[in-house]
mmCIF file of C-alpha atoms in Angstrom:
data_model
loop_
_atom_site.group_PDB
_atom_site.id
_atom_site.type_symbol
_atom_site.label_atom_id
_atom_site.label_comp_id
_atom_site.label_asym_id
_atom_site.label_seq_id
_atom_site.Cartn_x
_atom_site.Cartn_y
_atom_site.Cartn_z
ATOM 1 C CA UNK T 1 94.080 109.342 109.693
ATOM 2 C CA UNK T 2 95.436 108.850 106.231
ATOM 3 C CA UNK T 3 97.449 111.259 104.156
ATOM 4 C CA UNK T 4 98.469 111.251 100.545
ATOM 5 C CA UNK T 5 101.420 113.549 101.109
ATOM 6 C CA UNK T 6 104.500 112.116 99.387
ATOM 7 C CA UNK T 7 106.945 112.926 102.159
ATOM 8 C CA UNK T 8 107.550 114.885 105.291
ATOM 9 C CA UNK T 9 111.141 116.164 105.129
ATOM 10 C CA UNK T 10 111.134 117.551 108.672
ATOM 11 C CA UNK T 11 110.382 114.135 110.208
ATOM 12 C CA UNK T 12 112.821 112.162 108.078
ATOM 13 C CA UNK T 13 109.877 110.071 106.893
ATOM 14 C CA UNK T 14 110.487 108.323 103.575
ATOM 15 C CA UNK T 15 107.501 107.586 101.371
ATOM 16 C CA UNK T 16 107.800 105.659 98.147
ATOM 17 C CA UNK T 17 105.582 103.672 95.786
ATOM 18 C CA UNK T 18 105.424 99.921 96.368
ATOM 19 C CA UNK T 19 107.982 98.339 94.044
ATOM 20 C CA UNK T 20 106.163 95.077 93.474
ATOM 21 C CA UNK T 21 102.402 95.080 93.080
ATOM 22 C CA UNK T 22 100.490 92.471 95.065
ATOM 23 C CA UNK T 23 99.588 89.473 92.960
ATOM 24 C CA UNK T 24 96.063 89.576 91.647
ATOM 25 C CA UNK T 25 93.968 86.484 91.071
ATOM 26 C CA UNK T 26 93.876 85.186 87.532
ATOM 27 C CA UNK T 27 90.488 84.708 85.992
ATOM 28 C CA UNK T 28 89.941 82.304 83.103
ATOM 29 C CA UNK T 29 87.389 83.589 80.630
ATOM 30 C CA UNK T 30 85.245 81.082 78.774
ATOM 31 C CA UNK T 31 84.781 83.497 75.866
ATOM 32 C CA UNK T 32 86.557 86.730 74.972
ATOM 33 C CA UNK T 33 83.343 88.663 75.680
ATOM 34 C CA UNK T 34 83.407 87.501 79.325
ATOM 35 C CA UNK T 35 86.952 88.726 80.047
ATOM 36 C CA UNK T 36 87.040 91.052 83.057
ATOM 37 C CA UNK T 37 87.839 94.676 82.366
ATOM 38 C CA UNK T 38 90.806 95.808 84.444
ATOM 39 C CA UNK T 39 90.159 98.860 86.576
ATOM 40 C CA UNK T 40 92.729 101.491 87.408
ATOM 41 C CA UNK T 41 94.126 101.200 90.919
ATOM 42 C CA UNK T 42 96.310 103.577 92.856
ATOM 43 C CA UNK T 43 99.948 102.597 93.370
ATOM 44 C CA UNK T 44 100.339 101.631 97.036
ATOM 45 C CA UNK T 45 102.445 103.943 99.162
ATOM 46 C CA UNK T 46 105.201 102.522 101.370
ATOM 47 C CA UNK T 47 106.402 104.522 104.359
ATOM 48 C CA UNK T 48 109.842 103.624 105.723
ATOM 49 C CA UNK T 49 110.385 105.104 109.165
ATOM 50 C CA UNK T 50 113.931 106.428 109.813
ATOM 51 C CA UNK T 51 116.464 104.897 112.205
ATOM 52 C CA UNK T 52 115.174 101.994 114.276
ATOM 53 C CA UNK T 53 111.597 102.938 113.364
ATOM 54 C CA UNK T 54 108.641 104.840 114.750
ATOM 55 C CA UNK T 55 108.014 104.134 118.454
ATOM 56 C CA UNK T 56 104.274 103.831 119.033
ATOM 57 C CA UNK T 57 102.685 103.460 122.456
ATOM 58 C CA UNK T 58 99.261 104.102 123.951
ATOM 59 C CA UNK T 59 100.087 107.769 124.573
ATOM 60 C CA UNK T 60 101.049 108.685 120.990
ATOM 61 C CA UNK T 61 99.285 106.155 118.744
ATOM 62 C CA UNK T 62 96.915 108.664 117.130
ATOM 63 C CA UNK T 63 99.517 111.307 116.300
ATOM 64 C CA UNK T 64 102.241 108.777 115.403
ATOM 65 C CA UNK T 65 100.069 106.944 112.894
ATOM 66 C CA UNK T 66 98.489 109.998 111.243
ATOM 67 C CA UNK T 67 99.941 108.961 107.847
ATOM 68 C CA UNK T 68 98.383 105.479 107.967
ATOM 69 C CA UNK T 69 94.796 104.292 107.588
ATOM 70 C CA UNK T 70 92.199 104.631 110.376
ATOM 71 C CA UNK T 71 91.788 100.823 110.308
ATOM 72 C CA UNK T 72 95.537 100.312 110.879
ATOM 73 C CA UNK T 73 95.535 102.884 113.688
ATOM 74 C CA UNK T 74 92.634 101.037 115.380
ATOM 75 C CA UNK T 75 94.443 97.705 114.964
ATOM 76 C CA UNK T 76 97.689 99.028 116.502
ATOM 77 C CA UNK T 77 95.716 100.536 119.410
ATOM 78 C CA UNK T 78 94.155 97.114 120.038
ATOM 79 C CA UNK T 79 97.542 95.384 119.599
ATOM 80 C CA UNK T 80 99.138 97.669 122.210
ATOM 81 C CA UNK T 81 96.345 96.825 124.667
ATOM 82 C CA UNK T 82 96.838 93.096 123.947
ATOM 83 C CA UNK T 83 100.582 93.417 124.644
ATOM 84 C CA UNK T 84 99.815 95.140 127.961
ATOM 85 C CA UNK T 85 97.363 92.368 128.914
ATOM 86 C CA UNK T 86 99.909 89.687 127.954
ATOM 87 C CA UNK T 87 102.417 91.494 130.184
ATOM 88 C CA UNK T 88 100.127 91.040 133.187
ATOM 89 C CA UNK T 89 97.953 94.188 132.930
ATOM 90 C CA UNK T 90 100.139 95.823 135.576
ATOM 91 C CA UNK T 91 98.723 99.240 136.546
ATOM 92 C CA UNK T 92 101.117 101.962 135.442
ATOM 93 C CA UNK T 93 102.631 99.792 132.701
ATOM 94 C CA UNK T 94 100.058 100.392 129.968
ATOM 95 C CA UNK T 95 102.281 102.918 128.144
ATOM 96 C CA UNK T 96 105.182 100.416 128.302
ATOM 97 C CA UNK T 97 103.509 98.395 125.552
ATOM 98 C CA UNK T 98 105.500 99.462 122.511
ATOM 99 C CA UNK T 99 105.517 98.779 118.788
ATOM 100 C CA UNK T 100 108.483 100.095 116.816
ATOM 101 C CA UNK T 101 107.034 100.376 113.340
ATOM 102 C CA UNK T 102 109.659 100.133 110.603
ATOM 103 C CA UNK T 103 107.478 100.107 107.461
ATOM 104 C CA UNK T 104 103.849 100.603 106.466
ATOM 105 C CA UNK T 105 102.185 100.044 103.088
ATOM 106 C CA UNK T 106 98.797 101.344 102.024
ATOM 107 C CA UNK T 107 98.458 97.956 100.262
ATOM 108 C CA UNK T 108 97.712 96.411 103.666
ATOM 109 C CA UNK T 109 101.093 95.406 105.106
ATOM 110 C CA UNK T 110 103.319 96.671 107.922
ATOM 111 C CA UNK T 111 106.470 95.563 109.707
ATOM 112 C CA UNK T 112 107.684 96.204 113.237
ATOM 113 C CA UNK T 113 111.326 95.936 114.228
ATOM 114 C CA UNK T 114 110.151 95.389 117.806
ATOM 115 C CA UNK T 115 106.894 94.713 119.610
ATOM 116 C CA UNK T 116 106.575 94.051 123.339
ATOM 117 C CA UNK T 117 106.637 95.466 126.846
ATOM 118 C CA UNK T 118 109.549 97.786 127.614
ATOM 119 C CA UNK T 119 110.418 100.127 130.464
ATOM 120 C CA UNK T 120 112.106 99.736 133.835
ATOM 121 C CA UNK T 121 109.556 97.810 135.930
ATOM 122 C CA UNK T 122 107.448 96.654 133.016
ATOM 123 C CA UNK T 123 109.911 94.977 130.646
ATOM 124 C CA UNK T 124 108.841 91.610 129.250
ATOM 125 C CA UNK T 125 110.893 91.504 126.024
ATOM 126 C CA UNK T 126 109.730 91.616 122.465
ATOM 127 C CA UNK T 127 109.941 90.351 118.906
ATOM 128 C CA UNK T 128 109.824 91.432 115.279
ATOM 129 C CA UNK T 129 106.327 91.387 113.837
ATOM 130 C CA UNK T 130 104.521 91.477 110.519
ATOM 131 C CA UNK T 131 100.966 92.699 110.084
ATOM 132 C CA UNK T 132 98.634 92.262 107.128
ATOM 133 C CA UNK T 133 95.134 93.277 106.223
ATOM 134 C CA UNK T 134 93.404 89.955 105.519
ATOM 135 C CA UNK T 135 89.841 89.988 104.191
ATOM 136 C CA UNK T 136 89.508 93.614 105.287
ATOM 137 C CA UNK T 137 90.811 93.075 108.836
ATOM 138 C CA UNK T 138 94.317 93.901 110.095
ATOM 139 C CA UNK T 139 96.026 91.091 111.994
ATOM 140 C CA UNK T 140 99.455 90.038 113.173
ATOM 141 C CA UNK T 141 100.663 87.327 110.801
ATOM 142 C CA UNK T 142 104.102 86.726 112.335
ATOM 143 C CA UNK T 143 106.066 87.464 115.490
ATOM 144 C CA UNK T 144 109.602 86.120 115.752
ATOM 145 C CA UNK T 145 113.074 86.744 117.056
ATOM 146 C CA UNK T 146 114.514 84.964 114.003
ATOM 147 C CA UNK T 147 113.848 85.325 110.269
ATOM 148 C CA UNK T 148 110.330 85.275 108.855
ATOM 149 C CA UNK T 149 109.146 81.930 107.485
ATOM 150 C CA UNK T 150 109.304 81.860 103.656
ATOM 151 C CA UNK T 151 106.062 79.870 103.351
ATOM 152 C CA UNK T 152 104.203 82.401 105.493
ATOM 153 C CA UNK T 153 105.519 85.349 103.466
ATOM 154 C CA UNK T 154 104.424 83.653 100.247
ATOM 155 C CA UNK T 155 101.021 82.699 101.687
ATOM 156 C CA UNK T 156 100.250 86.335 102.536
ATOM 157 C CA UNK T 157 102.094 87.731 99.478
ATOM 158 C CA UNK T 158 104.100 90.070 101.720
ATOM 159 C CA UNK T 159 106.082 92.461 99.506
ATOM 160 C CA UNK T 160 109.875 92.644 99.847
ATOM 161 C CA UNK T 161 109.470 96.333 100.767
ATOM 162 C CA UNK T 162 107.877 95.148 104.041
ATOM 163 C CA UNK T 163 109.416 91.705 104.725
ATOM 164 C CA UNK T 164 112.950 92.287 103.460
ATOM 165 C CA UNK T 165 114.820 90.157 100.940
ATOM 166 C CA UNK T 166 115.528 87.069 103.060
ATOM 167 C CA UNK T 167 113.369 84.529 104.875
ATOM 168 C CA UNK T 168 113.825 81.210 106.685
ATOM 169 C CA UNK T 169 113.021 77.825 105.178
ATOM 170 C CA UNK T 170 111.487 74.957 107.181
ATOM 171 C CA UNK T 171 114.953 74.062 108.523
ATOM 172 C CA UNK T 172 115.612 77.614 109.709
ATOM 173 C CA UNK T 173 118.128 78.351 106.945
ATOM 174 C CA UNK T 174 118.176 81.830 105.438
ATOM 175 C CA UNK T 175 116.904 81.965 101.858
ATOM 176 C CA UNK T 176 116.523 84.808 99.338
ATOM 177 C CA UNK T 177 112.991 86.221 99.227
ATOM 178 C CA UNK T 178 111.680 88.080 96.200
ATOM 179 C CA UNK T 179 108.025 88.442 97.037
#
């Protein structure tokens, strides 16, 4: 479920407005009378989860993601099931599929500091991941154990508040990223 509460001091949850607004398409008007009228839009909320992030598995997905959108919650539920299937669908390992969510934005972006299969008999390793809502549907746009590709971040207009301030160029070299 979603919540507009600015913060939850008891959980250590940090909520702040998105510092850079997503780029909007430019529209060329043929006459001044045809110029689009801008509409007011809410400032996106960014949630930064404390420490290493919010550990989400199949047992706690609903309660853990209460401050996100229902569509994101459904996507993460599906993503956890996909991770379990990729790990061999071993009975008893379903709750070992884990996403450690580090940031979430109501603008349609999220970052995970880890995503994979973890737990004694079920471990399969993991990676960092980025998620974006593209054409109304949440999807994983990157999974890596290195830096995120600069071209990919620019393609999806991932804000610095989600992706961080560095990315990797086509040669794998770290570059500054400003969104």
